[in-house]
Amino acid sequence: MIKILAIESSCDETAAAVVQDGTQVLSNIIFSQADLHSKYGGVVPEVASRLHIECIDTVVQEALQEANTDLEAIDAVAVTFAPGLIGSLLVGLSYAKALAFGAGKPLIGVHHIEGHICANYLNGMKPPFVCLVASGGHSHIVRVNDYRAYEILGKTRDDAAGEAFDKVARVLGLGYPGGPNIDKAAKKGVADIAFTKPNFHDGSLDFSFSGIKTAVINYVHNLEQKGLPLQVENIAASFQKTVVDILTENTFKAAKQSHIQRIALAGGVASNSDLRMRFKEKAAAEGMEFYCPEPIFCTDNAAMIGAAAYHYYKCSAFAGMDLNAKAYLPIDYNQEVL
Ligand code: KG4
Ligand code: ZN
């Protein structure tokens, strides 16, 4: 049995988990800084780094304790090294390096988006499959050919889906983080406003969300200028429906073109109730298998990093003490040249 201690600190969650054999979560501790950033309407990078420093040790100790284990019994230390906020990444990476070096354990560097995808292994998914990864910083359709082997089939040309949720929420006065609040408001509304969907005429599977975001902002400003009341719930429902339509259409098109019958969701936006429902229904209608991590493993967490790291452990793909954090790195990076 292989036990991996995993650490994630790429944005505003300080997280640590112990994962056994890549599938069993023995502990999953998440300290979310969201409340502290909410008064600024978004994550303040410098504040995030400082908070990571303050609580990373407690979070890691708690993860070991809850898993009823200690560093001695751990087989490897895994950590998110890219992409993300550089200061935030450096806190987790430096801590993980020190821990691994001090305890004489191997170090495994995990790509954050790969972690999101691998959260699906926690409930039994196996490659090959097509995965939509939609979070605050990324919107990708990825073909997972094998463990550790990724191909990007489509990506956003401007804003990430989560970013659009957050900005629209702000304009509607729903606060940060916007996704869960829009999800909640949309349940009480009717999707009666038609926001135009982007249309690339080149057959591309790419996304674009900035046009819809601007359309919602203009719609709201227009009503405000006329002194008319805002139907916040209906606007939220209409915006969410438009985004879910686009995400669903492109991902299923990608799976069809790849002749793959298995489809999955990942990333913070994957906890959206409408998106999950739509994927489930469409997969059932098309006779496809559908996987989606539990919501707690969709938003940032370290269990997903442990699930990804297991497949690096199995082939001894360990990182050196010179592993550096990277703010930007595509998921299909060459793992040999790091
Ligand atoms: O994966 P994640 O926790 O962090 C990043 O790697 O970015 O994703 C955070 C994003 C935020 O933009 C948040 O608003 C969005 O995921 N999100 C949601 C929901 N829950 C979180 N978006 C739509 N519906 C939700 N229920
Ligand atoms: Zn994330």
Short mmCIF file of C-alpha atoms and ligand atoms in Angstrom, two decimals:
data_model
loop_
_atom_site.label_atom_id
_atom_site.label_comp_id
_atom_site.label_asym_id
_atom_site.label_seq_id
_atom_site.Cartn_x
_atom_site.Cartn_y
_atom_site.Cartn_z
CA MET A 1 0.00 0.00 0.00
CA ILE A 2 1.34 3.40 -1.04
CA LYS A 3 0.55 6.42 1.11
CA ILE A 4 1.14 9.86 -0.37
CA LEU A 5 1.04 13.11 1.58
CA ALA A 6 -0.16 15.78 -0.85
CA ILE A 7 -0.03 19.58 -0.55
CA GLU A 8 -1.90 22.20 -2.61
CA SER A 9 -1.47 25.98 -2.28
CA SER A 10 -1.75 27.35 -5.83
CA CYS A 11 -4.46 29.95 -5.13
CA ASP A 12 -6.43 30.77 -1.99
CA GLU A 13 -6.87 27.33 -0.43
CA THR A 14 -4.21 25.84 1.82
CA ALA A 15 -4.81 22.11 1.56
CA ALA A 16 -3.19 18.83 2.57
CA ALA A 17 -4.36 15.23 2.22
CA VAL A 18 -3.19 11.66 2.64
CA VAL A 19 -4.20 9.40 -0.24
CA GLN A 20 -3.63 5.64 -0.34
CA ASP A 21 -3.01 3.82 -3.64
CA GLY A 22 -4.24 6.82 -5.62
CA THR A 23 -7.90 6.23 -4.79
CA GLN A 24 -8.54 6.12 -1.03
CA VAL A 25 -8.70 9.49 0.70
CA LEU A 26 -7.53 8.97 4.31
CA SER A 27 -7.73 12.70 5.07
CA ASN A 28 -8.55 15.88 3.18
CA ILE A 29 -7.97 19.16 5.03
CA ILE A 30 -8.81 22.45 3.31
CA PHE A 31 -8.34 25.89 4.81
CA SER A 32 -10.16 28.33 2.52
CA GLN A 33 -9.11 31.96 2.60
CA ALA A 34 -12.19 33.00 0.55
CA ASP A 35 -13.81 34.92 3.43
CA LEU A 36 -10.66 36.97 3.92
CA HIS A 37 -10.43 37.88 0.22
CA SER A 38 -14.14 38.49 -0.27
CA LYS A 39 -14.03 42.08 0.99
CA TYR A 40 -11.63 42.89 -1.90
CA GLY A 41 -13.90 41.13 -4.44
CA GLY A 42 -11.21 38.62 -5.43
CA VAL A 43 -7.93 36.99 -4.38
CA VAL A 44 -5.15 39.38 -3.32
CA PRO A 45 -1.96 37.44 -4.17
CA GLU A 46 0.27 38.95 -1.47
CA VAL A 47 -2.36 38.31 1.22
CA ALA A 48 -2.80 34.74 -0.05
CA SER A 49 0.95 33.95 0.22
CA ARG A 50 1.14 35.28 3.76
CA LEU A 51 -1.89 33.29 4.87
CA HIS A 52 -0.45 30.12 3.32
CA ILE A 53 2.74 30.62 5.35
CA GLU A 54 0.72 31.08 8.53
CA CYS A 55 -1.36 27.95 8.26
CA ILE A 56 0.43 25.38 6.07
CA ASP A 57 2.13 23.61 8.96
CA THR A 58 -1.12 23.21 10.92
CA VAL A 59 -2.99 21.99 7.84
CA VAL A 60 -0.33 19.35 7.05
CA GLN A 61 -0.15 18.14 10.67
CA GLU A 62 -3.94 17.86 10.74
CA ALA A 63 -3.93 15.83 7.52
CA LEU A 64 -1.42 13.36 9.00
CA GLN A 65 -3.34 13.14 12.27
CA GLU A 66 -6.73 12.61 10.65
CA ALA A 67 -5.25 9.85 8.48
CA ASN A 68 -3.94 8.24 11.66
CA THR A 69 -0.41 8.25 10.31
CA ASP A 70 2.90 10.11 10.53
CA LEU A 71 5.63 11.27 8.20
CA GLU A 72 7.64 8.11 8.81
CA ALA A 73 4.86 5.94 7.34
CA ILE A 74 4.43 8.15 4.26
CA ASP A 75 5.94 6.90 0.95
CA ALA A 76 6.21 10.25 -0.87
CA VAL A 77 5.42 13.95 -0.58
CA ALA A 78 3.49 15.43 -3.52
CA VAL A 79 2.94 19.11 -4.22
CA THR A 80 1.36 21.40 -6.81
CA PHE A 81 4.23 23.28 -8.51
CA ALA A 82 2.33 24.91 -11.44
CA PRO A 83 0.33 26.78 -12.63
CA GLY A 84 -1.05 29.35 -10.20
CA LEU A 85 -0.12 32.42 -8.17
CA ILE A 86 3.65 32.27 -7.95
CA GLY A 87 3.91 33.39 -4.31
CA SER A 88 1.23 30.92 -3.23
CA LEU A 89 2.84 28.04 -5.15
CA LEU A 90 6.25 28.80 -3.64
CA VAL A 91 4.95 28.42 -0.09
CA GLY A 92 3.61 24.90 -0.71
CA LEU A 93 6.58 23.86 -2.83
CA SER A 94 9.22 25.08 -0.36
CA TYR A 95 7.37 23.45 2.52
CA ALA A 96 7.04 20.14 0.63
CA LYS A 97 10.71 20.15 -0.38
CA ALA A 98 11.84 20.74 3.20
CA LEU A 99 9.54 18.02 4.50
CA ALA A 100 10.64 15.48 1.87
CA PHE A 101 14.33 16.29 2.26
CA GLY A 102 14.20 16.17 6.06
CA ALA A 103 12.33 12.86 6.15
CA GLY A 104 14.27 11.28 3.28
CA LYS A 105 11.13 10.77 1.17
CA PRO A 106 10.77 11.24 -2.60
CA LEU A 107 9.19 14.46 -3.89
CA ILE A 108 6.56 14.50 -6.65
CA GLY A 109 5.61 17.70 -8.51
CA VAL A 110 2.02 17.80 -9.79
CA HIS A 111 0.45 20.13 -12.36
CA HIS A 112 -2.65 21.74 -10.81
CA ILE A 113 -4.95 21.04 -13.77
CA GLU A 114 -3.75 17.45 -13.91
CA GLY A 115 -4.74 17.24 -10.24
CA HIS A 116 -8.26 18.45 -11.07
CA ILE A 117 -8.60 15.79 -13.80
CA CYS A 118 -7.23 13.03 -11.55
CA ALA A 119 -9.90 13.76 -8.91
CA ASN A 120 -11.98 11.48 -11.16
CA TYR A 121 -9.71 8.53 -10.24
CA LEU A 122 -11.05 8.85 -6.68
CA ASN A 123 -14.34 7.39 -7.87
CA GLY A 124 -13.08 4.81 -10.29
CA MET A 125 -12.50 6.56 -13.63
CA LYS A 126 -9.79 5.06 -15.88
CA PRO A 127 -8.26 6.49 -19.08
CA PRO A 128 -8.96 7.03 -21.92
CA PHE A 129 -11.62 9.70 -21.45
CA VAL A 130 -12.46 13.26 -22.42
CA CYS A 131 -12.54 15.73 -19.54
CA LEU A 132 -13.86 19.26 -19.27
CA VAL A 133 -11.71 21.17 -16.77
CA ALA A 134 -13.38 24.44 -15.83
CA SER A 135 -12.05 26.50 -12.96
CA GLY A 136 -11.34 30.08 -11.98
CA GLY A 137 -8.22 30.23 -14.16
CA HIS A 138 -8.76 27.55 -16.83
CA SER A 139 -11.32 26.16 -19.24
CA HIS A 140 -9.95 23.22 -21.21
CA ILE A 141 -11.26 20.17 -22.98
CA VAL A 142 -8.58 17.53 -22.43
CA ARG A 143 -8.27 14.11 -23.97
CA VAL A 144 -6.72 11.86 -21.32
CA ASN A 145 -5.05 9.18 -23.44
CA ASP A 146 -3.42 7.43 -20.47
CA TYR A 147 -2.22 8.24 -16.96
CA ARG A 148 0.09 11.27 -17.33
CA ALA A 149 -0.68 11.66 -21.07
CA TYR A 150 -2.80 14.64 -22.06
CA GLU A 151 -3.87 16.30 -25.27
CA ILE A 152 -5.66 19.66 -25.34
CA LEU A 153 -8.66 19.57 -27.69
CA GLY A 154 -10.06 23.00 -26.90
CA LYS A 155 -9.49 25.92 -24.55
CA THR A 156 -10.77 29.37 -23.78
CA ARG A 157 -9.58 32.18 -26.00
CA ASP A 158 -10.20 34.78 -23.29
CA ASP A 159 -11.77 34.42 -19.80
CA ALA A 160 -12.05 31.14 -17.93
CA ALA A 161 -15.59 29.95 -17.18
CA GLY A 162 -15.14 30.44 -13.41
CA GLU A 163 -13.77 33.93 -13.98
CA ALA A 164 -16.96 34.81 -15.92
CA PHE A 165 -19.09 33.42 -13.07
CA ASP A 166 -17.12 35.53 -10.56
CA LYS A 167 -17.36 38.75 -12.60
CA VAL A 168 -21.07 38.38 -13.36
CA ALA A 169 -21.72 37.64 -9.67
CA ARG A 170 -19.94 40.84 -8.74
CA VAL A 171 -22.08 42.90 -11.12
CA LEU A 172 -25.22 41.25 -9.71
CA GLY A 173 -24.07 42.04 -6.16
CA LEU A 174 -23.76 38.36 -5.26
CA GLY A 175 -20.21 38.56 -3.85
CA TYR A 176 -17.06 36.42 -4.13
CA PRO A 177 -16.60 33.56 -4.96
CA GLY A 178 -19.36 34.05 -7.51
CA GLY A 179 -19.91 30.53 -8.87
CA PRO A 180 -21.71 29.01 -5.87
CA ASN A 181 -23.82 32.18 -5.42
CA ILE A 182 -24.92 32.25 -9.07
CA ASP A 183 -25.70 28.53 -8.84
CA LYS A 184 -27.93 29.22 -5.81
CA ALA A 185 -29.65 32.31 -7.29
CA ALA A 186 -30.25 30.54 -10.64
CA LYS A 187 -32.29 27.84 -8.89
CA LYS A 188 -34.88 30.50 -8.00
CA GLY A 189 -34.92 32.12 -11.44
CA VAL A 190 -36.10 31.50 -14.99
CA ALA A 191 -33.64 31.55 -17.90
CA ASP A 192 -35.73 34.00 -19.93
CA ILE A 193 -33.00 36.26 -21.34
CA ALA A 194 -31.21 35.14 -24.51
CA PHE A 195 -27.49 36.00 -24.27
CA THR A 196 -25.74 35.38 -27.57
CA LYS A 197 -23.31 32.45 -27.72
CA PRO A 198 -19.96 32.89 -29.46
CA ASN A 199 -19.65 31.20 -32.81
CA PHE A 200 -16.24 30.37 -34.24
CA HIS A 201 -16.67 29.52 -37.89
CA ASP A 202 -13.54 27.34 -37.99
CA GLY A 203 -14.98 24.18 -36.38
CA SER A 204 -12.83 24.85 -33.31
CA LEU A 205 -13.71 23.37 -29.92
CA ASP A 206 -12.44 26.51 -28.18
CA PHE A 207 -14.46 28.60 -25.75
CA SER A 208 -14.97 32.32 -25.30
CA PHE A 209 -16.70 33.77 -22.27
CA SER A 210 -15.78 37.44 -22.33
CA GLY A 211 -18.59 38.31 -24.81
CA ILE A 212 -21.29 36.78 -22.59
CA LYS A 213 -19.79 38.43 -19.53
CA THR A 214 -19.88 41.83 -21.28
CA ALA A 215 -23.43 41.19 -22.55
CA VAL A 216 -24.61 40.56 -18.96
CA ILE A 217 -22.78 43.64 -17.66
CA ASN A 218 -24.32 45.82 -20.42
CA TYR A 219 -27.77 44.36 -19.74
CA VAL A 220 -27.46 45.22 -16.03
CA HIS A 221 -26.11 48.75 -16.66
CA ASN A 222 -28.89 49.40 -19.16
CA LEU A 223 -31.58 48.50 -16.59
CA GLU A 224 -29.81 50.54 -13.90
CA GLN A 225 -29.65 53.62 -16.15
CA LYS A 226 -33.37 53.34 -16.82
CA GLY A 227 -34.03 52.95 -13.10
CA LEU A 228 -35.64 49.56 -13.67
CA PRO A 229 -35.41 46.75 -11.08
CA LEU A 230 -32.87 43.92 -11.62
CA GLN A 231 -34.31 40.40 -11.79
CA VAL A 232 -31.10 39.01 -10.30
CA GLU A 233 -32.31 35.40 -10.20
CA ASN A 234 -33.45 35.44 -13.84
CA ILE A 235 -30.22 37.05 -15.01
CA ALA A 236 -28.20 34.46 -13.05
CA ALA A 237 -30.27 31.60 -14.51
CA SER A 238 -29.95 32.94 -18.08
CA PHE A 239 -26.20 33.51 -17.79
CA GLN A 240 -25.64 30.08 -16.23
CA LYS A 241 -27.75 28.35 -18.91
CA THR A 242 -25.75 30.01 -21.70
CA VAL A 243 -22.40 28.98 -20.17
CA VAL A 244 -23.59 25.43 -19.43
CA ASP A 245 -24.93 25.11 -23.03
CA ILE A 246 -21.52 26.04 -24.45
CA LEU A 247 -19.50 23.82 -22.09
CA THR A 248 -21.78 20.83 -22.73
CA GLU A 249 -21.97 21.21 -26.53
CA ASN A 250 -18.22 21.51 -27.05
CA THR A 251 -17.21 18.73 -24.67
CA PHE A 252 -19.64 16.19 -26.14
CA LYS A 253 -18.57 17.23 -29.65
CA ALA A 254 -14.94 16.63 -28.63
CA ALA A 255 -15.73 13.16 -27.26
CA LYS A 256 -17.62 12.25 -30.42
CA GLN A 257 -14.78 13.43 -32.65
CA SER A 258 -12.31 11.42 -30.53
CA HIS A 259 -14.53 8.29 -30.63
CA ILE A 260 -14.40 8.17 -26.83
CA GLN A 261 -17.41 6.94 -24.88
CA ARG A 262 -16.30 8.20 -21.48
CA ILE A 263 -16.70 11.78 -20.38
CA ALA A 264 -15.77 13.56 -17.14
CA LEU A 265 -15.94 16.91 -15.38
CA ALA A 266 -13.29 18.57 -13.22
CA GLY A 267 -12.39 21.91 -11.61
CA GLY A 268 -14.33 24.34 -9.43
CA VAL A 269 -17.05 25.00 -12.00
CA ALA A 270 -17.71 21.24 -12.13
CA SER A 271 -19.48 21.62 -8.78
CA ASN A 272 -22.17 23.64 -10.59
CA SER A 273 -25.43 21.74 -10.15
CA ASP A 274 -26.84 22.61 -13.59
CA LEU A 275 -23.63 21.59 -15.38
CA ARG A 276 -23.50 18.25 -13.55
CA MET A 277 -27.16 17.55 -14.34
CA ARG A 278 -26.78 18.47 -18.01
CA PHE A 279 -23.71 16.24 -18.47
CA LYS A 280 -25.42 13.37 -16.66
CA GLU A 281 -28.55 13.61 -18.81
CA LYS A 282 -26.71 14.02 -22.11
CA ALA A 283 -24.31 11.15 -21.35
CA ALA A 284 -27.28 8.89 -20.50
CA ALA A 285 -29.09 9.92 -23.70
CA GLU A 286 -26.00 9.16 -25.78
CA GLY A 287 -25.13 5.92 -24.00
CA MET A 288 -21.86 7.31 -22.64
CA GLU A 289 -20.24 6.78 -19.25
CA PHE A 290 -20.12 9.93 -17.12
CA TYR A 291 -17.89 10.64 -14.14
CA CYS A 292 -17.72 13.64 -11.90
CA PRO A 293 -15.85 14.09 -8.60
CA GLU A 294 -17.83 14.92 -5.47
CA PRO A 295 -18.08 18.75 -5.16
CA ILE A 296 -15.47 18.80 -2.37
CA PHE A 297 -12.95 17.25 -4.83
CA CYS A 298 -13.93 19.69 -7.63
CA THR A 299 -12.86 22.92 -5.93
CA ASP A 300 -9.21 23.19 -4.93
CA ASN A 301 -8.09 20.37 -2.63
CA ALA A 302 -5.00 18.22 -2.05
CA ALA A 303 -6.63 14.77 -2.40
CA MET A 304 -6.69 15.31 -6.18
CA ILE A 305 -2.93 16.03 -6.07
CA GLY A 306 -2.39 12.75 -4.19
CA ALA A 307 -4.49 10.88 -6.79
CA ALA A 308 -2.36 12.29 -9.62
CA ALA A 309 0.94 11.75 -7.79
CA TYR A 310 0.31 8.01 -7.36
CA HIS A 311 0.86 7.47 -11.11
CA TYR A 312 4.21 9.30 -10.90
CA TYR A 313 5.19 7.23 -7.86
CA LYS A 314 4.45 3.99 -9.72
CA CYS A 315 6.99 4.81 -12.40
CA SER A 316 9.46 6.53 -10.05
CA ALA A 317 8.99 9.89 -11.78
CA PHE A 318 10.34 11.89 -8.86
CA ALA A 319 11.26 15.57 -8.81
CA GLY A 320 14.64 16.95 -7.77
CA MET A 321 15.18 19.54 -5.05
CA ASP A 322 15.66 22.03 -7.91
CA LEU A 323 11.99 21.81 -8.94
CA ASN A 324 10.75 25.38 -9.34
CA ALA A 325 7.26 26.87 -9.22
CA LYS A 326 5.77 28.12 -12.49
CA ALA A 327 2.90 30.58 -12.82
CA TYR A 328 2.10 29.30 -16.34
CA LEU A 329 2.58 25.81 -17.74
CA PRO A 330 0.35 23.96 -20.24
CA ILE A 331 -0.95 20.56 -19.13
CA ASP A 332 0.70 18.85 -22.10
CA TYR A 333 4.17 20.06 -21.01
CA ASN A 334 7.14 17.81 -21.63
CA GLN A 335 7.64 16.05 -18.29
CA GLU A 336 11.19 15.04 -19.24
CA VAL A 337 12.59 18.57 -19.49
CA LEU A 338 11.47 20.11 -16.23
O1 KG4 B 1 -10.78 24.90 -9.19
P1 KG4 B 1 -11.04 26.07 -8.34
O2 KG4 B 1 -11.44 25.83 -6.90
O3 KG4 B 1 -9.82 27.04 -8.32
C1 KG4 B 1 -9.06 27.30 -9.46
O4 KG4 B 1 -8.17 26.46 -9.79
O5 KG4 B 1 -9.36 28.34 -10.11
O6 KG4 B 1 -12.18 26.91 -9.08
C2 KG4 B 1 -12.69 28.08 -8.54
C3 KG4 B 1 -13.74 28.61 -9.49
C4 KG4 B 1 -14.28 29.97 -9.08
O7 KG4 B 1 -14.29 30.80 -10.22
C5 KG4 B 1 -15.68 29.67 -8.58
O8 KG4 B 1 -16.58 30.74 -8.76
C6 KG4 B 1 -16.04 28.47 -9.43
O9 KG4 B 1 -14.87 27.71 -9.50
N1 KG4 B 1 -17.13 27.69 -8.82
C7 KG4 B 1 -18.34 27.53 -9.39
C8 KG4 B 1 -19.14 26.79 -8.47
N2 KG4 B 1 -18.36 26.52 -7.38
C9 KG4 B 1 -17.14 27.08 -7.62
N3 KG4 B 1 -18.83 27.96 -10.57
C10 KG4 B 1 -20.11 27.66 -10.86
N4 KG4 B 1 -20.93 26.97 -10.03
C11 KG4 B 1 -20.49 26.52 -8.83
N5 KG4 B 1 -21.30 25.85 -8.02
ZN ZN B 2 -8.13 24.69 -9.22
#
